[in-house]
Short mmCIF file of C-alpha atoms in Angstrom, two decimals:
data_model
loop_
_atom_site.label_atom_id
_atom_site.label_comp_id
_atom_site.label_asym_id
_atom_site.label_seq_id
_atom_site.Cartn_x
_atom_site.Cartn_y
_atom_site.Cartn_z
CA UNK L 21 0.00 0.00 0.00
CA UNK L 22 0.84 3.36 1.07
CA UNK L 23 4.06 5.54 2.11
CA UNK L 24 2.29 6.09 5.80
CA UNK L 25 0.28 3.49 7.87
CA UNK L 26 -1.91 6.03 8.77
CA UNK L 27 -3.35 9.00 6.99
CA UNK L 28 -5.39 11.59 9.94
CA UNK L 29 -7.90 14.20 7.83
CA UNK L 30 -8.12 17.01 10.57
CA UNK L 31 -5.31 18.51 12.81
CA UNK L 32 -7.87 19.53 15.67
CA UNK L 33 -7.46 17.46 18.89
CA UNK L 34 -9.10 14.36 17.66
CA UNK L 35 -6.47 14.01 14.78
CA UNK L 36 -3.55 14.97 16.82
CA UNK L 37 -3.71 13.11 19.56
CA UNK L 38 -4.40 9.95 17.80
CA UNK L 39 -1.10 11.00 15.69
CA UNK L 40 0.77 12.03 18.38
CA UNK L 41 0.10 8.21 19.99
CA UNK L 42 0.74 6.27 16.69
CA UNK L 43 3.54 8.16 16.16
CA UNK L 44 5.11 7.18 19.27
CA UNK L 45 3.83 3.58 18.75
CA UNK L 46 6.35 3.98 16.23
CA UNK L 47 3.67 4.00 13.01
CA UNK L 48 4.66 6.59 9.72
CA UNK L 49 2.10 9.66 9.78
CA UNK L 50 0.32 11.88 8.05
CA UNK L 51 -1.68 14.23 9.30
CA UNK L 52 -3.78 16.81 6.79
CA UNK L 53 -5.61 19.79 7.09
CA UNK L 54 -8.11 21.89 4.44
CA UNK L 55 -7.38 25.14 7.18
CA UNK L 56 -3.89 26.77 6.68
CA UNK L 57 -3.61 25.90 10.48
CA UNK L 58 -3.34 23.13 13.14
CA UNK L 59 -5.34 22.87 16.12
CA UNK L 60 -8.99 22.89 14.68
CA UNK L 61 -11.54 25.28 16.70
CA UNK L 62 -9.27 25.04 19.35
CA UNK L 63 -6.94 27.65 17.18
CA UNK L 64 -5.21 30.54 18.73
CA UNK L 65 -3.50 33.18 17.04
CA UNK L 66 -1.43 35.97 18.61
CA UNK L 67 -3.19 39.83 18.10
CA UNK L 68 -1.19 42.59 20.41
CA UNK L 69 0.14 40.23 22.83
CA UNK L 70 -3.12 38.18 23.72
CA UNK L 71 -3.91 34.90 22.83
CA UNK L 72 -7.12 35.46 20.83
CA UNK L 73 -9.51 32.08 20.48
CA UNK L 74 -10.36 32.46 16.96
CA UNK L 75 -13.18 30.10 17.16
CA UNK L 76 -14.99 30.84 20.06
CA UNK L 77 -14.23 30.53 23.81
CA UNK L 78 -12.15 27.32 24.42
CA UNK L 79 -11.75 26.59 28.29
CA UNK L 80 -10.50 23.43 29.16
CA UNK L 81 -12.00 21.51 32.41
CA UNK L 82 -12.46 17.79 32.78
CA UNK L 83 -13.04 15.40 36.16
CA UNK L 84 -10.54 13.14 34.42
CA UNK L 85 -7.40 12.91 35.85
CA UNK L 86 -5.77 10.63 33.15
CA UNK L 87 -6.75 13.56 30.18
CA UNK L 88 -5.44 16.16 32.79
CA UNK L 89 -2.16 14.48 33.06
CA UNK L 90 -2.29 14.14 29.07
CA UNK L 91 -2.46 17.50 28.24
CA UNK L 92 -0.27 18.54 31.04
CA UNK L 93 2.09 16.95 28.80
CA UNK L 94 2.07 19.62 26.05
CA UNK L 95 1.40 22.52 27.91
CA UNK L 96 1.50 24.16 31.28
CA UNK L 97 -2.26 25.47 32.09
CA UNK L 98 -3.13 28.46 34.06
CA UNK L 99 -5.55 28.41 36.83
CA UNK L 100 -8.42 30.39 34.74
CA UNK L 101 -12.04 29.54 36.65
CA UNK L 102 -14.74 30.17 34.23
CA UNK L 103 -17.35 32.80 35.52
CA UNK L 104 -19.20 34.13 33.27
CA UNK L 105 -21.37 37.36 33.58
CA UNK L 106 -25.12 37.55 32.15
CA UNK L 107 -25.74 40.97 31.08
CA UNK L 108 -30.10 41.66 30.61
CA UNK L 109 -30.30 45.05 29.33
CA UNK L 110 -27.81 46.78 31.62
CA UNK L 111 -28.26 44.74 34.62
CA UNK L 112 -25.36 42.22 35.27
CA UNK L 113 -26.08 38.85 37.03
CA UNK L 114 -23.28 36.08 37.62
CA UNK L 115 -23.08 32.93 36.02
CA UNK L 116 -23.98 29.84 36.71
CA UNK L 117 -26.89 30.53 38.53
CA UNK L 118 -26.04 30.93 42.47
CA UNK L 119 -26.16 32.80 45.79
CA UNK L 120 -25.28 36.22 44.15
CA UNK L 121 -27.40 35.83 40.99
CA UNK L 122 -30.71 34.81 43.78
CA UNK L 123 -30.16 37.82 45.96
CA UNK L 124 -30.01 40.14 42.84
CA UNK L 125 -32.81 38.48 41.37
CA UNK L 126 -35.04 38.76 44.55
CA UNK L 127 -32.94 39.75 47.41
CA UNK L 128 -33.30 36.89 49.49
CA UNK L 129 -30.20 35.95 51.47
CA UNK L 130 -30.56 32.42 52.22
CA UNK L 131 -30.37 29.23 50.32
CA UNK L 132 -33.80 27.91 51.72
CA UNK L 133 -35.31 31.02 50.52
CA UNK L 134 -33.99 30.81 47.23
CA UNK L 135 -35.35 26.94 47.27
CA UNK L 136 -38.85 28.40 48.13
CA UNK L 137 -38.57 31.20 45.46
CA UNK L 138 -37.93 29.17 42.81
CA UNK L 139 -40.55 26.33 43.71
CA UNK L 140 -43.25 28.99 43.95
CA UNK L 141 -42.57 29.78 40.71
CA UNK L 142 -42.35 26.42 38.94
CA UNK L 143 -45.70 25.78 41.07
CA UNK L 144 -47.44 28.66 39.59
CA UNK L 145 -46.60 27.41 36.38
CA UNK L 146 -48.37 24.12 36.49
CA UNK L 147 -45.35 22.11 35.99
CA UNK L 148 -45.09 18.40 36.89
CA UNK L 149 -43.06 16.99 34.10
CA UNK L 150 -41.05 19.33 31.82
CA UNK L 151 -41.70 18.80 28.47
CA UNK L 152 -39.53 21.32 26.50
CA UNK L 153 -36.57 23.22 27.32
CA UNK L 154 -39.04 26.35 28.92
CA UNK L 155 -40.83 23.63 31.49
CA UNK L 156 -37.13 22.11 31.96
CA UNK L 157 -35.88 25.96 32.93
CA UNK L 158 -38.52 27.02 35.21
CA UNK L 159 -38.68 24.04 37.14
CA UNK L 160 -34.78 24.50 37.69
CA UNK L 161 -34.74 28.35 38.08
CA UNK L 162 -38.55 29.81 38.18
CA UNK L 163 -40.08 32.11 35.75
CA UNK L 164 -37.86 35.37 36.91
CA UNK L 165 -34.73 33.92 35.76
CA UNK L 166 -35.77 31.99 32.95
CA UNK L 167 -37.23 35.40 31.60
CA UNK L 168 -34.43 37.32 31.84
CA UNK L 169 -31.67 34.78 31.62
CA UNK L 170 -32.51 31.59 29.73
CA UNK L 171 -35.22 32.86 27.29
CA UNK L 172 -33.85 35.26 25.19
CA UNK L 173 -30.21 34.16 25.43
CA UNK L 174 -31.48 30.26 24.36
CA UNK L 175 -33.81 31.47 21.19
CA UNK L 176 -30.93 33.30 19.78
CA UNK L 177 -28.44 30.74 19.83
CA UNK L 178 -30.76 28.07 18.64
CA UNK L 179 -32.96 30.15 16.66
CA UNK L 180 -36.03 28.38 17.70
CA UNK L 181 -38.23 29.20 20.51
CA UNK L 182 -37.63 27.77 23.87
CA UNK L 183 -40.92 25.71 23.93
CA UNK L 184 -40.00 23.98 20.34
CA UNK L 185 -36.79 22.34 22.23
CA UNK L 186 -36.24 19.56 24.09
CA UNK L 187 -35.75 19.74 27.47
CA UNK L 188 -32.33 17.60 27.50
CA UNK L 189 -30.43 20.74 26.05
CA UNK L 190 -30.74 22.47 29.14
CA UNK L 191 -31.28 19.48 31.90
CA UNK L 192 -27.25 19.59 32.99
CA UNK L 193 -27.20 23.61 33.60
CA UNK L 194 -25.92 24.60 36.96
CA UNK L 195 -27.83 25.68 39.45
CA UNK L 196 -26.29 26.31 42.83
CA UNK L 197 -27.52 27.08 46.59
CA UNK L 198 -24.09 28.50 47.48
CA UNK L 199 -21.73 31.26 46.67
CA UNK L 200 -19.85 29.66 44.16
CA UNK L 201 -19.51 31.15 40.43
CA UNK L 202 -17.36 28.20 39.14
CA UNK L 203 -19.02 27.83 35.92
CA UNK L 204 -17.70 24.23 35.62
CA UNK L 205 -18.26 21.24 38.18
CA UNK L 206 -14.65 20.05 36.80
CA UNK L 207 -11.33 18.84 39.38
CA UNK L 208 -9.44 20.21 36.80
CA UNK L 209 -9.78 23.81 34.63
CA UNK L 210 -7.36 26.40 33.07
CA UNK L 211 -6.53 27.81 29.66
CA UNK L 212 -2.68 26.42 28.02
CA UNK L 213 -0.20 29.19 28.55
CA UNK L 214 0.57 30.64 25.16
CA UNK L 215 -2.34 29.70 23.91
CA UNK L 216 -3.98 26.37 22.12
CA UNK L 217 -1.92 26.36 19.02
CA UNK L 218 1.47 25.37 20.88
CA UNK L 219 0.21 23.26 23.21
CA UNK L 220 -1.22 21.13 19.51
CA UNK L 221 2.52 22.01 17.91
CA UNK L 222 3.79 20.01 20.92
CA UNK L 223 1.23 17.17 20.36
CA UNK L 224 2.34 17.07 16.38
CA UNK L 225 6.24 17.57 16.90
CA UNK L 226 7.93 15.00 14.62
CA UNK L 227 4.80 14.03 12.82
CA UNK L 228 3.94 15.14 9.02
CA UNK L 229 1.78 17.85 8.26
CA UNK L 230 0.00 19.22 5.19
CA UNK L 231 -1.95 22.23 5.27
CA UNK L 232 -4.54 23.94 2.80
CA UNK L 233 -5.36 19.80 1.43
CA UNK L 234 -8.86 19.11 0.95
CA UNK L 235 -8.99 15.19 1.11
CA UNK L 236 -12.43 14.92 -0.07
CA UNK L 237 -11.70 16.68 -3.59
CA UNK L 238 -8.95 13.81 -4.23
CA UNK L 239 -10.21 10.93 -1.62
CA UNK L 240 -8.62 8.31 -3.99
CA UNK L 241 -5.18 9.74 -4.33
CA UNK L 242 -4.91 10.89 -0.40
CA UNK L 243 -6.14 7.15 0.48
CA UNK L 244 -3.84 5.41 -1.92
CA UNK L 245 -0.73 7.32 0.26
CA UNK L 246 -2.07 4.93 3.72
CA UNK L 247 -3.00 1.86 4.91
CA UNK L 248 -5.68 3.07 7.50
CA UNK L 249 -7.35 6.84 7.74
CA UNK L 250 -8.42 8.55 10.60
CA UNK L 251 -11.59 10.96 9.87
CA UNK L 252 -12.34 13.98 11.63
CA UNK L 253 -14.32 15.82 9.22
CA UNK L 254 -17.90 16.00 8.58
CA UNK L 255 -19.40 12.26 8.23
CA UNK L 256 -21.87 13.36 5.70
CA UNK L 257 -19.55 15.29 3.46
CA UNK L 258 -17.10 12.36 3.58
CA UNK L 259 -20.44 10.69 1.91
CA UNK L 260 -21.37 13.39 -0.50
CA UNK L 261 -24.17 14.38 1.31
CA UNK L 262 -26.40 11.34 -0.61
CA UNK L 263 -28.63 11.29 2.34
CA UNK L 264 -28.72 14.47 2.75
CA UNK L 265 -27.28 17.42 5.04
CA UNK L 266 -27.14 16.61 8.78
CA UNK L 267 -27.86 20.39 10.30
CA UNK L 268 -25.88 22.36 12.63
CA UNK L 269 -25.49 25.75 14.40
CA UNK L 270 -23.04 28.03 13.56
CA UNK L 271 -21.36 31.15 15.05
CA UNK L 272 -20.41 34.53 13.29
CA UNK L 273 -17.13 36.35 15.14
CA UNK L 274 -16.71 40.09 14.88
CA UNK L 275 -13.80 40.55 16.23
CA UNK L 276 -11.67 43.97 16.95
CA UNK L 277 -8.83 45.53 18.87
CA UNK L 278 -9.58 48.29 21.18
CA UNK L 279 -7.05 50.74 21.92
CA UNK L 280 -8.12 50.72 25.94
CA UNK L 281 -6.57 47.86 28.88
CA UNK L 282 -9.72 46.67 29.61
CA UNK L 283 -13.29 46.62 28.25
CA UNK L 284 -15.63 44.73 30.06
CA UNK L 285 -13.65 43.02 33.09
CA UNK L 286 -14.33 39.81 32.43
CA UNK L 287 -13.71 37.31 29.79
CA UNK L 288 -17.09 36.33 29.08
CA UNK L 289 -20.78 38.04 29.10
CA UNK L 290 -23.62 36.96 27.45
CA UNK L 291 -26.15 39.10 26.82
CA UNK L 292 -29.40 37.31 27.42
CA UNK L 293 -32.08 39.56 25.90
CA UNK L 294 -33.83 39.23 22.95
CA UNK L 295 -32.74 42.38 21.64
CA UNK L 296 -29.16 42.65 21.59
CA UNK L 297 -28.29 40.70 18.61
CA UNK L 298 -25.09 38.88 19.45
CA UNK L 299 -24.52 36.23 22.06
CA UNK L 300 -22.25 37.03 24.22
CA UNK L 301 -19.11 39.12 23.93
CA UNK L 302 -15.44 37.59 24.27
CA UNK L 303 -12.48 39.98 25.62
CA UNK L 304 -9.65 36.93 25.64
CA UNK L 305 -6.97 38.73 27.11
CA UNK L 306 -8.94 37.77 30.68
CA UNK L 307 -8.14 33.89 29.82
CA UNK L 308 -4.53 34.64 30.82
CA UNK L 309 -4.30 37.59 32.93
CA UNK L 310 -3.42 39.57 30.24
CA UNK L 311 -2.21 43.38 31.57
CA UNK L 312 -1.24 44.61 27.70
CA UNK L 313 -2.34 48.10 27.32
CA UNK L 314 -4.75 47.31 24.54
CA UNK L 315 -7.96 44.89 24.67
CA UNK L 316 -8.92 42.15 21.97
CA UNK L 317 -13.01 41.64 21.79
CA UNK L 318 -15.23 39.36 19.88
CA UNK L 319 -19.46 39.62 19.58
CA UNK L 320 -20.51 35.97 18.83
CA UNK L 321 -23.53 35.97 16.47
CA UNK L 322 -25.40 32.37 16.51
CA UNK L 323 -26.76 31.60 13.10
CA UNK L 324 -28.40 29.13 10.96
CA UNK L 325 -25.51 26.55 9.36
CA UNK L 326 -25.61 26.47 5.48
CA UNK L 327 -23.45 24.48 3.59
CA UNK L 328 -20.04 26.55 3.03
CA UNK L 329 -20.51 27.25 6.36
CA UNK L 330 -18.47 26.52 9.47
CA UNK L 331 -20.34 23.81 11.69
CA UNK L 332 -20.57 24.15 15.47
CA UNK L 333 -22.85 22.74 17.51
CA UNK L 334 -25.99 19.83 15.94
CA UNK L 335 -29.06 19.98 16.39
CA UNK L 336 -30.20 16.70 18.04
CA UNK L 337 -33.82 16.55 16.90
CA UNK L 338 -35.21 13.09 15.51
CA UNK L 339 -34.49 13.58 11.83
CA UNK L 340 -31.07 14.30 12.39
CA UNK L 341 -30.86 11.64 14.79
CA UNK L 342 -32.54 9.06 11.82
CA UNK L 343 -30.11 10.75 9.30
CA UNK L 344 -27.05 9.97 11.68
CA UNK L 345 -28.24 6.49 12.13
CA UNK L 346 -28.01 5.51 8.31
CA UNK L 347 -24.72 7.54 7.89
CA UNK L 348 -23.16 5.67 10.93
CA UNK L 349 -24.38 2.52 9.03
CA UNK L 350 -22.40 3.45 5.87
CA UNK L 351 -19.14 4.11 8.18
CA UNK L 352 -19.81 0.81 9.36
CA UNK L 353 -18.95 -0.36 6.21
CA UNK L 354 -15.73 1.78 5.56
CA UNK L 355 -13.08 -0.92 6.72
CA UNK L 356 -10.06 1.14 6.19
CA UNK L 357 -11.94 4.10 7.54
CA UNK L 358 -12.29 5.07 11.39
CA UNK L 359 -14.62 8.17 12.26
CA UNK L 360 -13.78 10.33 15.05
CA UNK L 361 -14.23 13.58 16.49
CA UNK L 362 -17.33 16.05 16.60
CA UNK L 363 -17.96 16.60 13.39
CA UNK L 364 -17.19 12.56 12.49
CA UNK L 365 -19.48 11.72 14.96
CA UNK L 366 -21.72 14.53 14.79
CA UNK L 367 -21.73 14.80 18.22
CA UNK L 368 -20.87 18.32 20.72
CA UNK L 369 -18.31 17.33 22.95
CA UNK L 370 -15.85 19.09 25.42
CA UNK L 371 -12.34 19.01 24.53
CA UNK L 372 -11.83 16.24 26.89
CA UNK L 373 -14.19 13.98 25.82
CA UNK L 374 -12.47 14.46 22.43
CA UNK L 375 -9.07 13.95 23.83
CA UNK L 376 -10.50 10.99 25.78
CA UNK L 377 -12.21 9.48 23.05
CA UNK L 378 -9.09 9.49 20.53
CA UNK L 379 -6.89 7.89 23.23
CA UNK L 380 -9.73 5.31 23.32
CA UNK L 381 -9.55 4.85 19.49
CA UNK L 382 -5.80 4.81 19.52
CA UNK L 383 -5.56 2.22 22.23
CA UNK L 384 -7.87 -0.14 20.24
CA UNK L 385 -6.56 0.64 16.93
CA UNK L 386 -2.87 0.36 18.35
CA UNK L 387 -2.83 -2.77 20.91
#
């Protein structure tokens, strides 16, 4: 067969650790990319000093100790604790949903009173068994801060009112009876010093690397260079779309430089009314302390995914779910080909799960 025993399509986390781990199995590698850069969505570039996430806020947490030690490997992480601020037309509540956001929400002080709040309110609404992501949301948090927090926030990032989703998508959000704005229940948190892109460099040192190479527009002359390939892209596209488009999300990024230290004073705040058009707003030098005399922002605008476009998060209704199903059965048949990764999945996961689940497939593929 081929020059390499293994060609990986997709130098996001996926694809580079299961090269990094063949590679030091002592298998030939090639790893290929269609973006002129490594490291997927996880991509950082450099803009005035600050590590800007080009795709979106990337914070890395995870209860697993054996992916903590694995990325340890490749980078040193900061101690970064993810607390976001909600901003509802001017007035600022803290994220996830705790002491502080309660008393500003209704002033009470304790957590039984908070308890009773929110139960009065998810008794008033008739509730017994949520069945959408509105029922699922006042039963957790009561009308008030579904309202102003949930509501408009949720419709604009799905594009679909609240009571036309399930009630899954929201099922796992914090909600806490203490003072603690620790957006993730997660051992283990921080952001890579130096940002995203070295700590993948590190992962791919030694390894070969094409970038700007679409594999799908020559599948039989990339194929023909390896005896097994590794698939992070798109599962549909890999299949020409013949069963049609599974559906996504996406995300529009303005981003811009400000010529001022400090913006907002903190590295994330969504806006959660209906009328501010963007999502949330991004200022990344926060992810590492940053004390540069400029500022680096980005407005996240959620939008409906067309092909061309870049895909973020699926939508996990029952005709994707169907769709999926007879794709997966067509990778089935793929013998040379293993599918991996969000998009080769179509599946949202945290960057640990992804690092978790490529160890996983390199372990099988490899022992």
């Amino acid at each position: 067969m081929g020059k390499y025993d293994y060609l990986v399509v997709g130098a996001g986390l996926f694809g580079a650790v299961f090269a990094r781990e063949a590679a030091d199995a002592g298998k030939r590698v090639l790893v290929i990319d269609r973006r002129a850069h490594i490291g997927g969505n996880v991509y950082t570039q450099a803009v005035e000093g600050i590590q800007v996430h080009q795709y979106g806020a990337h914070i890395f947490h995870t209860n697993d100790k054996s992916v903590w030690d694995y990325v340890n490997q490749f980078a040193e992480f900061n101690r970064y604790t993810n607390s976001p601020v909600a901003n509802y037309h001017g007035e600022l509540f803290s994220l996830p949903f705790n002491m502080y956001t309660f008393n500003k929400m209704w002033g009470v002080v304790t957590p039984a009173e908070a308890a009773e709040k929110i139960e009065a309110q998810r008794r008033a609404a008739g509730i017994q068994e949520p069945r959408n992501l509105e029922e699922q949301a006042i039963s957790l948090v009561g009308t008030d801060i579904y309202e102003k927090l949930v509501k408009g926030y949720t419709e604009k990032q799905w594009g679909r009112p609240c009571r036309e989703l399930p009630a899954f998508i929201i099922r796992r959000l914090p909600v806490r009876f203490t003072f603690d704005n620790n957006y993730f229940n997660a051992r283990f948190q921080g952001i890579p010093i130096g940002g995203y892109t070295r700590m993948v460099e590190k992962m791919l040192q030694g390894i070969a690397v094409e970038l700007e190479q679409d594999y799908l527009a020559d599948k039989a002359g990339w194929d023909a260079l390896a005896e097994r390939v590794i698939y992070t892209g798109p599962i549909d596209a890999y299949f020409g779309y013949s069963l049609g488009a599974l559906e996504y999300r996406s995300v529009r990024f303005e981003t811009e430089v400000l010529d001022t230290p400090n913006f907002q004073g903190n590295a994330v705040v969504n806006y959660t009314d209906a009328e501010t058009p963007y999502t949330r707003i991004i200022e990344h030098k926060f992810f590492e302390f940053g004390q540069q005399p400029k500022t680096v922002i980005s407005r996240e605008y959620s939008s409906e995914w067309k092909l061309g476009d870049e895909p973020y998060y699926p939508v996990n209704d029952a005709k994707n779910a169907a769709r999926l199903t007879q794709y997966q059965a067509l990778a089935q048949a793929e013998g040379r080909v293993i599918f991996g990764g969000r998009l080769g999945e179509y599946k949202y996961y945290d960057m640990d799960a992804v690092i978790a689940g490529s160890l996983a497939c390199a372990r099988r593929e490899l022992s």
